Coordinates of C-alpha atoms in Angstrom, one line a residue:
Chain A
M279 CA 65.2 82.4 108.2
S280 CA 64.3 86.0 107.5
G281 CA 62.8 86.3 111.0
L282 CA 66.1 85.2 112.4
V283 CA 68.0 87.7 110.3
E284 CA 65.8 90.5 111.4
S285 CA 66.2 89.5 115.1
A286 CA 70.0 89.2 114.6
I287 CA 70.2 92.7 113.2
S288 CA 67.9 94.4 115.7
T289 CA 69.6 92.6 118.6
S290 CA 73.1 93.7 117.4
V291 CA 72.0 97.3 117.2
T292 CA 70.5 97.2 120.7
A293 CA 73.6 95.5 122.0
L294 CA 75.6 98.4 120.6
T295 CA 73.4 101.2 122.0
S296 CA 73.0 99.5 125.4
L297 CA 76.6 98.0 125.5
D298 CA 75.1 94.7 126.5
R299 CA 77.4 91.7 126.4
Q300 CA 74.7 89.1 126.6
L301 CA 72.9 90.5 123.6
C302 CA 76.1 90.1 121.6
E303 CA 76.1 86.4 122.6
R304 CA 72.6 86.2 121.4
V305 CA 73.6 87.6 118.0
F306 CA 76.2 84.9 117.7
E307 CA 73.6 82.2 118.5
Y308 CA 71.3 83.7 115.8
E309 CA 74.1 83.5 113.3
D310 CA 74.8 79.8 114.0
R311 CA 71.1 79.0 113.3
I312 CA 71.1 81.3 110.2
N313 CA 74.2 79.4 108.8
I314 CA 72.5 76.1 109.3
M315 CA 69.3 77.3 107.6
E316 CA 71.2 78.7 104.7
I317 CA 72.7 75.3 103.9
E318 CA 69.3 73.6 104.3
I319 CA 67.5 76.1 102.1
D320 CA 70.2 75.9 99.5
D321 CA 70.0 72.1 99.4
M322 CA 66.3 72.2 99.3
A323 CA 66.2 74.6 96.3
T324 CA 68.8 72.7 94.4
R325 CA 67.0 69.4 95.0
L326 CA 63.7 70.9 93.8
L327 CA 65.5 72.2 90.7
A328 CA 66.8 68.6 90.1
L329 CA 63.7 66.6 90.9
Q330 CA 60.9 68.8 89.8
Q331 CA 62.5 70.3 86.7
P332 CA 60.4 73.5 87.1
M333 CA 59.6 75.8 84.3
A334 CA 59.1 79.6 83.8
S335 CA 57.9 81.3 87.0
D336 CA 58.6 78.3 89.3
L337 CA 62.2 78.3 88.0
R338 CA 62.5 82.0 88.5
F339 CA 61.1 81.6 92.0
L340 CA 63.8 79.0 92.9
T341 CA 66.7 80.9 91.5
S342 CA 65.5 84.0 93.3
A343 CA 65.2 82.0 96.5
I344 CA 68.8 80.8 96.1
K345 CA 70.1 84.4 95.8
I346 CA 67.9 85.8 98.6
N347 CA 69.1 83.0 100.9
N348 CA 72.7 84.1 100.2
D349 CA 71.9 87.7 100.9
L350 CA 70.2 86.8 104.1
E351 CA 73.1 84.8 105.3
R352 CA 75.5 87.7 104.6
M353 CA 73.2 90.0 106.6
G354 CA 73.6 87.6 109.5
D355 CA 77.4 88.0 109.1
L356 CA 77.0 91.7 109.3
A357 CA 75.0 91.6 112.5
V358 CA 77.9 89.6 113.9
K359 CA 80.3 92.3 112.8
I360 CA 78.2 94.9 114.6
A361 CA 78.1 92.8 117.8
K362 CA 81.9 92.4 117.7
R363 CA 82.3 96.1 117.4
A364 CA 79.9 96.5 120.4
L365 CA 82.1 94.1 122.4
D366 CA 85.2 96.2 121.4
L367 CA 83.5 99.3 122.6
M368 CA 82.8 97.8 126.0
D369 CA 86.5 97.4 126.6
L370 CA 87.3 101.0 125.7
P371 CA 86.6 104.3 127.5
P372 CA 83.1 105.4 126.6
V373 CA 82.5 108.1 124.0
K374 CA 79.4 110.1 124.0
P375 CA 77.3 110.3 120.8
L376 CA 76.3 107.4 118.6
V377 CA 75.6 110.2 116.1
D378 CA 73.0 109.0 113.6
I379 CA 73.7 105.3 113.9
P380 CA 70.4 104.4 115.6
E381 CA 68.6 106.3 112.9
M382 CA 70.6 104.6 110.1
A383 CA 69.8 101.3 111.8
R384 CA 66.1 102.0 111.8
L385 CA 66.3 102.8 108.0
A386 CA 68.2 99.6 107.2
E387 CA 65.8 97.5 109.3
S388 CA 62.8 99.0 107.7
M389 CA 64.3 98.3 104.2
L390 CA 64.9 94.7 105.3
H391 CA 61.4 94.3 106.5
K392 CA 59.9 95.8 103.4
C393 CA 62.0 93.7 101.0
L394 CA 61.0 90.5 102.7
D395 CA 57.4 91.5 102.8
S396 CA 57.5 92.3 99.1
F397 CA 59.0 88.9 98.4
V398 CA 56.3 87.0 100.4
R399 CA 53.4 89.1 99.0
R400 CA 55.0 89.5 95.5
D401 CA 54.5 93.2 95.9
S402 CA 56.5 95.1 93.4
A403 CA 55.4 98.6 94.6
L404 CA 56.9 97.7 98.0
A405 CA 60.1 96.4 96.4
R406 CA 60.4 99.8 94.5
E407 CA 60.2 101.6 97.9
V408 CA 63.2 99.7 99.0
L409 CA 65.3 100.8 96.0
V410 CA 64.4 104.4 96.7
S411 CA 65.3 104.2 100.4
D412 CA 68.8 103.0 99.6
D413 CA 69.9 106.5 98.7
G414 CA 68.8 107.8 102.1
V415 CA 70.9 105.2 103.8
D416 CA 74.0 106.0 101.7
D417 CA 73.6 109.8 102.5
T418 CA 73.3 109.0 106.2
R419 CA 76.4 107.0 106.1
V420 CA 78.4 109.8 104.4
E421 CA 77.1 112.2 107.0
I422 CA 78.0 109.9 109.9
F423 CA 81.6 109.6 108.5
R424 CA 81.9 113.4 108.4
V425 CA 80.8 113.7 112.0
L426 CA 83.1 110.8 113.1
I427 CA 86.1 112.3 111.4
R428 CA 85.5 115.6 113.2
A429 CA 85.2 113.7 116.5
M430 CA 88.5 111.9 115.8
Q431 CA 90.3 115.1 115.2
A432 CA 88.8 116.6 118.4
E433 CA 89.6 113.6 120.6
P434 CA 92.6 111.6 119.1
A435 CA 92.7 109.4 122.2
N436 CA 89.3 108.1 121.3
I437 CA 90.1 107.3 117.7
P438 CA 89.8 103.5 118.2
Q439 CA 86.2 103.9 119.4
Y440 CA 85.3 106.1 116.4
V441 CA 86.8 103.6 114.0
D442 CA 84.5 101.0 115.6
L443 CA 81.5 103.2 115.0
M444 CA 82.6 103.8 111.4
S445 CA 82.7 100.0 110.9
V446 CA 79.2 99.8 112.3
A447 CA 77.9 102.4 109.9
R448 CA 79.6 100.5 107.0
S449 CA 77.9 97.3 108.1
L450 CA 74.5 99.0 108.2
E451 CA 75.1 100.4 104.7
R452 CA 75.9 96.9 103.5
I453 CA 72.8 95.5 105.2
A454 CA 70.8 98.1 103.2
D455 CA 72.7 97.0 100.0
H456 CA 71.6 93.4 100.6
A457 CA 68.0 94.5 101.1
T458 CA 68.3 96.4 97.8
N459 CA 69.6 93.2 96.1
I460 CA 66.6 91.3 97.4
A461 CA 64.2 94.0 96.2
E462 CA 65.8 93.7 92.8
D463 CA 65.2 90.0 92.8
V464 CA 61.6 90.5 93.8
L465 CA 61.1 92.9 90.8
F466 CA 62.7 90.3 88.5
L467 CA 60.3 87.7 90.0
T468 CA 57.1 89.7 89.8
E469 CA 57.7 91.7 86.7
G470 CA 60.3 89.8 84.8
I471 CA 62.4 93.0 84.5
D472 CA 66.0 93.2 85.4
V473 CA 66.7 96.4 87.4
R474 CA 70.2 95.6 88.4
H475 CA 72.8 98.3 87.9
H476 CA 70.3 100.8 86.5
A477 CA 70.0 102.8 89.6
E478 CA 73.7 102.7 90.6
T479 CA 75.5 105.9 91.1
R480 CA 79.1 106.6 91.8
K481 CA 78.6 109.4 94.2
S482 CA 80.3 108.1 97.3
Chain B
M247 CA 84.4 87.9 83.1
S248 CA 86.9 86.7 85.6
G249 CA 89.7 88.2 83.5
L250 CA 87.8 91.6 83.6
V251 CA 87.4 91.3 87.4
E252 CA 91.2 90.5 87.8
S253 CA 92.0 93.5 85.6
A254 CA 89.6 95.8 87.5
I255 CA 91.2 94.9 90.9
S256 CA 94.8 95.2 89.8
T257 CA 94.1 98.4 88.0
S258 CA 92.4 99.9 91.1
V259 CA 95.4 99.0 93.3
T260 CA 97.8 100.6 90.8
A261 CA 95.6 103.6 90.6
L262 CA 95.8 103.9 94.3
T263 CA 99.6 103.4 94.6
S264 CA 100.4 105.7 91.7
L265 CA 97.5 108.2 92.3
D266 CA 96.5 108.0 88.6
R267 CA 93.2 109.5 87.7
Q268 CA 93.0 107.8 84.2
L269 CA 93.5 104.4 85.8
C270 CA 90.4 105.1 88.0
E271 CA 88.4 105.8 84.9
R272 CA 89.5 102.5 83.4
V273 CA 88.3 100.7 86.6
F274 CA 84.8 102.3 86.0
E275 CA 84.8 101.1 82.4
Y276 CA 85.7 97.6 83.5
E277 CA 82.9 97.6 86.0
D278 CA 80.4 98.6 83.3
R279 CA 81.4 95.6 81.2
I280 CA 81.4 93.3 84.3
N281 CA 77.8 94.4 85.1
I282 CA 76.7 93.6 81.6
M283 CA 78.4 90.2 81.6
E284 CA 76.8 89.4 85.0
I285 CA 73.3 89.8 83.6
E286 CA 74.2 87.8 80.4
I287 CA 75.7 84.9 82.4
D288 CA 72.9 84.8 84.8
D289 CA 70.3 84.7 82.0
M290 CA 72.3 82.1 80.2
A291 CA 72.6 79.8 83.3
T292 CA 68.9 80.2 84.1
R293 CA 68.0 79.5 80.5
L294 CA 70.1 76.3 80.5
L295 CA 68.4 75.2 83.8
A296 CA 65.1 75.7 82.1
L297 CA 65.8 74.2 78.7
Q298 CA 68.3 71.4 79.4
Q299 CA 66.8 70.3 82.7
P300 CA 70.3 69.2 83.8
M301 CA 70.9 66.5 86.4
A302 CA 73.5 65.9 89.1
S303 CA 76.9 67.3 88.3
D304 CA 75.7 69.5 85.5
L305 CA 73.1 71.0 87.8
R306 CA 75.7 71.6 90.5
F307 CA 77.9 73.2 87.9
L308 CA 75.1 75.7 86.9
T309 CA 74.1 76.6 90.4
S310 CA 77.8 77.1 91.3
A311 CA 78.2 79.3 88.2
I312 CA 75.3 81.5 89.2
K313 CA 76.9 82.0 92.6
I314 CA 80.4 82.6 91.3
N315 CA 79.0 85.1 88.8
N316 CA 77.5 87.0 91.7
D317 CA 80.7 87.0 93.7
L318 CA 82.7 88.2 90.7
E319 CA 80.2 91.1 90.1
R320 CA 80.6 92.2 93.7
M321 CA 84.4 92.1 93.4
G322 CA 84.0 94.5 90.5
D323 CA 82.1 96.8 92.8
L324 CA 84.9 96.6 95.4
A325 CA 87.5 97.6 92.7
V326 CA 85.3 100.6 92.0
K327 CA 85.3 101.4 95.7
I328 CA 89.1 101.3 95.8
A329 CA 89.3 103.6 92.7
K330 CA 86.9 106.1 94.4
R331 CA 89.1 106.2 97.5
A332 CA 92.1 106.7 95.2
L333 CA 90.3 109.7 93.7
D334 CA 89.6 111.1 97.1
L335 CA 93.2 110.8 98.1
M336 CA 94.2 112.8 95.0
D337 CA 92.2 115.7 96.3
L338 CA 93.9 115.7 99.8
P339 CA 97.4 116.4 101.0
P340 CA 99.6 113.4 100.5
V341 CA 100.4 111.0 103.3
K342 CA 103.4 108.9 103.3
P343 CA 103.1 105.2 103.8
L344 CA 100.6 102.9 102.2
V345 CA 101.6 100.6 105.0
D346 CA 100.9 97.0 104.1
I347 CA 98.2 97.7 101.6
P348 CA 100.2 96.7 98.4
E349 CA 101.1 93.5 100.2
M350 CA 97.5 92.8 101.2
A351 CA 96.4 93.5 97.6
R352 CA 99.0 91.0 96.3
L353 CA 97.6 88.4 98.7
A354 CA 94.0 89.1 97.6
E355 CA 94.8 89.0 93.9
S356 CA 96.6 85.7 94.3
M357 CA 93.6 84.2 96.1
L358 CA 91.4 85.4 93.3
H359 CA 93.6 84.0 90.6
K360 CA 93.9 80.6 92.4
C361 CA 90.1 80.3 93.1
L362 CA 89.3 81.0 89.4
D363 CA 92.0 78.5 88.3
S364 CA 90.6 75.9 90.7
F365 CA 87.2 76.4 89.2
V366 CA 88.4 76.1 85.6
R367 CA 90.6 73.1 86.3
R368 CA 88.2 71.6 89.0
D369 CA 91.3 71.5 91.3
S370 CA 90.2 71.0 94.8
A371 CA 93.7 71.2 96.3
L372 CA 94.1 74.6 94.8
A373 CA 90.7 75.6 96.2
R374 CA 91.8 74.5 99.7
E375 CA 94.9 76.8 99.4
V376 CA 92.6 79.7 99.0
L377 CA 90.7 78.9 102.2
V378 CA 94.0 78.8 104.1
S379 CA 95.2 82.1 102.7
D380 CA 92.1 84.0 103.9
D381 CA 93.4 84.0 107.5
G382 CA 96.5 85.7 106.3
V383 CA 94.5 88.4 104.7
D384 CA 92.4 89.0 107.8
D385 CA 95.5 89.2 110.0
T386 CA 97.1 91.7 107.6
R387 CA 93.9 93.8 107.7
V388 CA 93.9 93.9 111.5
E389 CA 97.6 94.9 111.5
I390 CA 96.9 97.7 108.9
F391 CA 94.1 99.1 111.0
R392 CA 96.5 99.1 114.0
V393 CA 99.1 101.1 112.1
L394 CA 96.5 103.5 110.6
I395 CA 95.0 104.3 114.0
R396 CA 98.5 105.2 115.3
A397 CA 99.0 107.4 112.2
M398 CA 95.7 109.1 112.8
Q399 CA 96.6 109.9 116.4
A400 CA 100.0 111.2 115.4
E401 CA 98.6 113.4 112.5
P402 CA 95.0 114.3 113.2
A403 CA 95.0 116.7 110.2
N404 CA 95.4 113.7 107.9
I405 CA 92.6 111.6 109.4
P406 CA 90.5 111.8 106.2
Q407 CA 93.3 110.2 104.2
Y408 CA 93.8 107.4 106.7
V409 CA 90.0 106.7 106.8
D410 CA 90.3 106.3 103.0
L411 CA 93.1 103.8 103.4
M412 CA 91.1 101.9 106.0
S413 CA 88.3 101.7 103.5
V414 CA 90.7 100.3 100.9
A415 CA 92.0 97.6 103.4
R416 CA 88.4 96.7 104.1
S417 CA 87.6 96.3 100.4
L418 CA 90.6 94.1 99.9
E419 CA 89.5 92.0 102.8
R420 CA 86.1 91.6 101.2
I421 CA 87.6 90.7 97.8
A422 CA 89.5 87.9 99.7
D423 CA 86.2 86.8 101.3
H424 CA 84.5 86.5 97.9
A425 CA 87.5 84.5 96.6
T426 CA 87.0 82.2 99.6
N427 CA 83.3 81.9 98.7
I428 CA 84.3 80.8 95.2
A429 CA 86.8 78.3 96.5
E430 CA 84.0 76.8 98.8
D431 CA 81.8 76.5 95.7
V432 CA 84.6 74.8 93.8
L433 CA 85.0 72.3 96.7
F434 CA 81.2 71.6 96.6
L435 CA 81.4 71.1 92.9
T436 CA 84.5 68.8 92.8
E437 CA 83.9 66.9 96.0
G438 CA 80.2 67.4 96.8
I439 CA 81.1 68.5 100.3
D440 CA 79.8 71.7 101.9
V441 CA 82.6 73.6 103.7
R442 CA 80.6 76.7 104.3
H443 CA 80.8 78.1 107.8
H444 CA 83.1 75.4 109.1
A445 CA 86.2 77.4 109.0
E446 CA 84.7 80.6 110.3
T447 CA 86.2 82.2 113.3
R448 CA 85.0 85.1 115.3
K449 CA 88.4 86.6 116.0
S450 CA 88.1 90.1 114.5

């Protein structure tokens, strides 16, 4: 499932940068498969909880899996949102710069890859790297908004396109947030400590 | 916890419509308490899973509670996002219309209230009402974006304010999405049927 989510996200970003309609369709297909897997995994985890009555670390593993499953499914939804904005952009006059969006996408994809790796390998150091990266993504998003607002003011006719690009930046930020949630679950799983809410800031 | 989340959301919307700095602070206080409760409830549910080894409907209740807890906490985050945009708007020259945002907020708040009621009373008919309302919220959001894009084109100097209002509309849409998730969990709990993804459309 995480392989599918990674493919959905990277395909949606390529669909956006290359304005490729077929790639958007592929994202929608990925999402259908992700949705089916989410339900299967959820059923499986719930059934294991019921039948095996697991204790301690097994129980923690299963409740983490239920949460991570949910985060992954929502990342699939966000890939679909990006693909839809790519489709919108294909119907509008082209605008030049995608500003820092490809860079932001690379950051978010690397966070996703690391948090999934940290889950599979129970690697808490790697999970911590994800928590640190999240600030970089947030800063990039704020900078992208600044650039896009200036572009809107310079070319009011192209505001709809820039609104689409804002929406893409927002989706990438949320993908990074879900990766952060997963990294927090991994830390809870590996170290038994709850890091939720501790690193939260109210800056943006 | 759901009472706190309802208060956080309605306070954030009032803070926005009345541009009241103190109300924004109150939203941040609500969020702190919501975050603490999320961890407590999560611990409690996990401990019950471990110690009571519940079967069938009790197990379903606990796994639903874990998910609903998560949705509620994220709604608290969205109330904070709305309050932050209200603070931004207080530092910028005023713009006139809040367009349909108060109406959209009323819809989202009513969905939240209904889905929580449906959970407490195990009322599947009420949960179904929430699923139906979600389309109305999505349509309102699309219409608000249309109006805001026109306003940006007419008054480029005020684009930053309109971007803030777009962000508020987006947050309200996501609050409605979380209410829909909760209603789906209630249907799973009361009727044992999985309605996830069935009603999803790709229209926006």
